[in-house]
Amino acid sequence: MSDVPKTHPRYLSLTLRDKIVAGVAQGITSTHGLIAHGRGEAFDYLVGEATQPFAMEAIHAAAVMLLSAEHPIISVNGNVAALAPEGLIELGQVLNAPLEVNIFHTETGREQKIREHLQKHGASGVLMPTTEAQLSYIDSNRKFVHPEGILKADVVFVPLEDGDRCEALRKMGKDVVTVDLNPMSRTAKQASITIVDNVVRALPLLCEKSRELSSDVPAQDLLKRYSNAAVLQAALQHISRSGND
Ligand code: PTJ
């Protein structure tokens, strides 16, 4: 970790950079993940580096959708594993959903290192991609999945997704919940529910909301009223106003 003082005005943001850089050094995060992180930082700046009401609305709907799922699954890539392993594990426990490693950039041994990293943080039974179970409509490494995980799932939680797999999962009839700071991304537009927020802020809030709702029968009506397009529009309006306040 670097020696950024806690008093630095951008301490939190710089700490996240440290985590991503450490992820690359540990062989968990792809070098491409650094670029994706930079893009996320730029959007986070525009979003105000805080969870906005449109994200809270999506988090509420996401908790209902994930709690109502028969086979929810949490897909883990190299960026999220480095940034928020504890949040992923906690969400898995609250939802009683397995974690499954699924990465875009193929690098020997990275999937195994992500699994070990999650296990070191307390995860049990992390599912791994297999060659016998494959997603339709997709050619990248993301197509290799576990038969009892992403293949079987009805709702897939995929923070920091790439648009191709999101589209494939939707075509296969699955619901997708994503976290993406860019409300204009293909993933953001194609997902069933898009939380436009930094994954490090969104995950604890999603855990909290899921825990709060888990004792009730999930309010399905809320999902009928929820409009992802309206949430994305609200995020875009917020971004276009940023700097004018
Ligand atoms: O580990 P791998 O090989 O699966 O690769 C993971 C990355 C993230 C590199 C891969 O999925 C990728 O290239 O993603 P994209 O297409 O660059 O999309 C990442 C999206 O996540 C972009 O829209 C970013 O704005 C957004 N993003 C980046 N960091 C964060 C974020 N959204 C929420 N929280 C973040 N911390």
mmCIF file with all atom_site columns, C-alpha atoms in Angstrom, residues 58-134:
data_model
loop_
_atom_site.group_PDB
_atom_site.id
_atom_site.type_symbol
_atom_site.label_atom_id
_atom_site.label_alt_id
_atom_site.label_comp_id
_atom_site.label_asym_id
_atom_site.label_entity_id
_atom_site.label_seq_id
_atom_site.pdbx_PDB_ins_code
_atom_site.Cartn_x
_atom_site.Cartn_y
_atom_site.Cartn_z
_atom_site.occupancy
_atom_site.B_iso_or_equiv
_atom_site.pdbx_formal_charge
_atom_site.auth_seq_id
_atom_site.auth_comp_id
_atom_site.auth_asym_id
_atom_site.auth_atom_id
_atom_site.pdbx_PDB_model_num
ATOM 1  C CA . ALA A 1 58  ? -32.019 0.582   -7.858  1.00 0.00 ? 58  ALA A CA 1
ATOM 2  C CA . ILE A 1 59  ? -30.500 -0.967  -4.708  1.00 0.00 ? 59  ILE A CA 1
ATOM 3  C CA . HIS A 1 60  ? -33.974 -1.419  -3.225  1.00 0.00 ? 60  HIS A CA 1
ATOM 4  C CA . ALA A 1 61  ? -35.267 -3.087  -6.409  1.00 0.00 ? 61  ALA A CA 1
ATOM 5  C CA . ALA A 1 62  ? -32.096 -5.205  -6.651  1.00 0.00 ? 62  ALA A CA 1
ATOM 6  C CA . ALA A 1 63  ? -32.547 -6.493  -3.107  1.00 0.00 ? 63  ALA A CA 1
ATOM 7  C CA . VAL A 1 64  ? -36.144 -7.492  -3.888  1.00 0.00 ? 64  VAL A CA 1
ATOM 8  C CA . MET A 1 65  ? -35.153 -9.195  -7.147  1.00 0.00 ? 65  MET A CA 1
ATOM 9  C CA . LEU A 1 66  ? -32.237 -11.078 -5.599  1.00 0.00 ? 66  LEU A CA 1
ATOM 10 C CA . LEU A 1 67  ? -34.249 -12.164 -2.556  1.00 0.00 ? 67  LEU A CA 1
ATOM 11 C CA . SER A 1 68  ? -37.074 -13.379 -4.812  1.00 0.00 ? 68  SER A CA 1
ATOM 12 C CA . ALA A 1 69  ? -34.738 -15.405 -7.024  1.00 0.00 ? 69  ALA A CA 1
ATOM 13 C CA . GLU A 1 70  ? -34.826 -19.175 -6.954  1.00 0.00 ? 70  GLU A CA 1
ATOM 14 C CA . HIS A 1 71  ? -31.160 -19.510 -7.891  1.00 0.00 ? 71  HIS A CA 1
ATOM 15 C CA . PRO A 1 72  ? -29.338 -16.209 -7.391  1.00 0.00 ? 72  PRO A CA 1
ATOM 16 C CA . ILE A 1 73  ? -25.613 -16.112 -8.204  1.00 0.00 ? 73  ILE A CA 1
ATOM 17 C CA . ILE A 1 74  ? -22.858 -13.549 -7.655  1.00 0.00 ? 74  ILE A CA 1
ATOM 18 C CA . SER A 1 75  ? -20.399 -13.308 -10.527 1.00 0.00 ? 75  SER A CA 1
ATOM 19 C CA . VAL A 1 76  ? -16.911 -12.137 -9.551  1.00 0.00 ? 76  VAL A CA 1
ATOM 20 C CA . ASN A 1 77  ? -14.286 -10.562 -11.825 1.00 0.00 ? 77  ASN A CA 1
ATOM 21 C CA . GLY A 1 78  ? -10.766 -9.322  -11.132 1.00 0.00 ? 78  GLY A CA 1
ATOM 22 C CA . ASN A 1 79  ? -11.705 -5.727  -10.303 1.00 0.00 ? 79  ASN A CA 1
ATOM 23 C CA . VAL A 1 80  ? -14.470 -6.483  -7.826  1.00 0.00 ? 80  VAL A CA 1
ATOM 24 C CA . ALA A 1 81  ? -12.406 -9.208  -6.152  1.00 0.00 ? 81  ALA A CA 1
ATOM 25 C CA . ALA A 1 82  ? -9.654  -6.658  -5.467  1.00 0.00 ? 82  ALA A CA 1
ATOM 26 C CA . LEU A 1 83  ? -11.950 -3.801  -4.438  1.00 0.00 ? 83  LEU A CA 1
ATOM 27 C CA . ALA A 1 84  ? -14.620 -5.455  -2.322  1.00 0.00 ? 84  ALA A CA 1
ATOM 28 C CA . PRO A 1 85  ? -14.077 -9.127  -1.397  1.00 0.00 ? 85  PRO A CA 1
ATOM 29 C CA . GLU A 1 86  ? -15.762 -8.716  2.008   1.00 0.00 ? 86  GLU A CA 1
ATOM 30 C CA . GLY A 1 87  ? -18.890 -7.160  0.471   1.00 0.00 ? 87  GLY A CA 1
ATOM 31 C CA . LEU A 1 88  ? -19.218 -9.994  -2.056  1.00 0.00 ? 88  LEU A CA 1
ATOM 32 C CA . ILE A 1 89  ? -18.941 -12.623 0.655   1.00 0.00 ? 89  ILE A CA 1
ATOM 33 C CA . GLU A 1 90  ? -21.415 -10.842 2.918   1.00 0.00 ? 90  GLU A CA 1
ATOM 34 C CA . LEU A 1 91  ? -23.923 -10.530 0.069   1.00 0.00 ? 91  LEU A CA 1
ATOM 35 C CA . GLY A 1 92  ? -23.545 -14.236 -0.662  1.00 0.00 ? 92  GLY A CA 1
ATOM 36 C CA . GLN A 1 93  ? -24.344 -15.001 2.971   1.00 0.00 ? 93  GLN A CA 1
ATOM 37 C CA . VAL A 1 94  ? -27.360 -12.677 3.147   1.00 0.00 ? 94  VAL A CA 1
ATOM 38 C CA . LEU A 1 95  ? -28.839 -14.045 -0.102  1.00 0.00 ? 95  LEU A CA 1
ATOM 39 C CA . ASN A 1 96  ? -27.658 -17.598 0.423   1.00 0.00 ? 96  ASN A CA 1
ATOM 40 C CA . ALA A 1 97  ? -26.136 -17.315 -3.051  1.00 0.00 ? 97  ALA A CA 1
ATOM 41 C CA . PRO A 1 98  ? -22.829 -18.799 -4.241  1.00 0.00 ? 98  PRO A CA 1
ATOM 42 C CA . LEU A 1 99  ? -19.963 -16.742 -5.646  1.00 0.00 ? 99  LEU A CA 1
ATOM 43 C CA . GLU A 1 100 ? -18.711 -17.753 -9.099  1.00 0.00 ? 100 GLU A CA 1
ATOM 44 C CA . VAL A 1 101 ? -15.454 -16.595 -10.663 1.00 0.00 ? 101 VAL A CA 1
ATOM 45 C CA . ASN A 1 102 ? -15.995 -15.348 -14.220 1.00 0.00 ? 102 ASN A CA 1
ATOM 46 C CA . ILE A 1 103 ? -13.441 -13.197 -16.026 1.00 0.00 ? 103 ILE A CA 1
ATOM 47 C CA . PHE A 1 104 ? -13.174 -11.606 -19.442 1.00 0.00 ? 104 PHE A CA 1
ATOM 48 C CA . HIS A 1 105 ? -9.415  -11.366 -19.964 1.00 0.00 ? 105 HIS A CA 1
ATOM 49 C CA . THR A 1 106 ? -7.915  -14.848 -20.074 1.00 0.00 ? 106 THR A CA 1
ATOM 50 C CA . GLU A 1 107 ? -4.696  -15.105 -18.054 1.00 0.00 ? 107 GLU A CA 1
ATOM 51 C CA . THR A 1 108 ? -3.280  -18.376 -16.807 1.00 0.00 ? 108 THR A CA 1
ATOM 52 C CA . GLY A 1 109 ? -3.974  -18.955 -13.139 1.00 0.00 ? 109 GLY A CA 1
ATOM 53 C CA . ARG A 1 110 ? -5.935  -15.733 -12.515 1.00 0.00 ? 110 ARG A CA 1
ATOM 54 C CA . GLU A 1 111 ? -9.249  -17.500 -11.912 1.00 0.00 ? 111 GLU A CA 1
ATOM 55 C CA . GLN A 1 112 ? -7.617  -19.726 -9.296  1.00 0.00 ? 112 GLN A CA 1
ATOM 56 C CA . LYS A 1 113 ? -5.937  -16.727 -7.630  1.00 0.00 ? 113 LYS A CA 1
ATOM 57 C CA . ILE A 1 114 ? -9.296  -14.928 -7.402  1.00 0.00 ? 114 ILE A CA 1
ATOM 58 C CA . ARG A 1 115 ? -10.800 -18.018 -5.794  1.00 0.00 ? 115 ARG A CA 1
ATOM 59 C CA . GLU A 1 116 ? -7.974  -18.262 -3.250  1.00 0.00 ? 116 GLU A CA 1
ATOM 60 C CA . HIS A 1 117 ? -8.251  -14.526 -2.528  1.00 0.00 ? 117 HIS A CA 1
ATOM 61 C CA . LEU A 1 118 ? -11.986 -14.905 -1.794  1.00 0.00 ? 118 LEU A CA 1
ATOM 62 C CA . GLN A 1 119 ? -11.343 -17.951 0.358   1.00 0.00 ? 119 GLN A CA 1
ATOM 63 C CA . LYS A 1 120 ? -8.666  -16.040 2.301   1.00 0.00 ? 120 LYS A CA 1
ATOM 64 C CA . HIS A 1 121 ? -11.342 -13.454 3.074   1.00 0.00 ? 121 HIS A CA 1
ATOM 65 C CA . GLY A 1 122 ? -13.676 -16.171 4.380   1.00 0.00 ? 122 GLY A CA 1
ATOM 66 C CA . ALA A 1 123 ? -15.622 -17.393 1.344   1.00 0.00 ? 123 ALA A CA 1
ATOM 67 C CA . SER A 1 124 ? -16.558 -21.048 1.306   1.00 0.00 ? 124 SER A CA 1
ATOM 68 C CA . GLY A 1 125 ? -17.326 -23.034 -1.818  1.00 0.00 ? 125 GLY A CA 1
ATOM 69 C CA . VAL A 1 126 ? -16.461 -20.616 -4.629  1.00 0.00 ? 126 VAL A CA 1
ATOM 70 C CA . LEU A 1 127 ? -17.720 -21.947 -7.990  1.00 0.00 ? 127 LEU A CA 1
ATOM 71 C CA . MET A 1 128 ? -15.318 -21.983 -10.933 1.00 0.00 ? 128 MET A CA 1
ATOM 72 C CA . PRO A 1 129 ? -15.863 -21.842 -14.708 1.00 0.00 ? 129 PRO A CA 1
ATOM 73 C CA . THR A 1 130 ? -16.021 -25.171 -16.510 1.00 0.00 ? 130 THR A CA 1
ATOM 74 C CA . THR A 1 131 ? -15.791 -26.213 -20.150 1.00 0.00 ? 131 THR A CA 1
ATOM 75 C CA . GLU A 1 132 ? -18.848 -28.484 -19.936 1.00 0.00 ? 132 GLU A CA 1
ATOM 76 C CA . ALA A 1 133 ? -21.247 -25.615 -19.165 1.00 0.00 ? 133 ALA A CA 1
ATOM 77 C CA . GLN A 1 134 ? -21.268 -22.744 -21.648 1.00 0.00 ? 134 GLN A CA 1
#
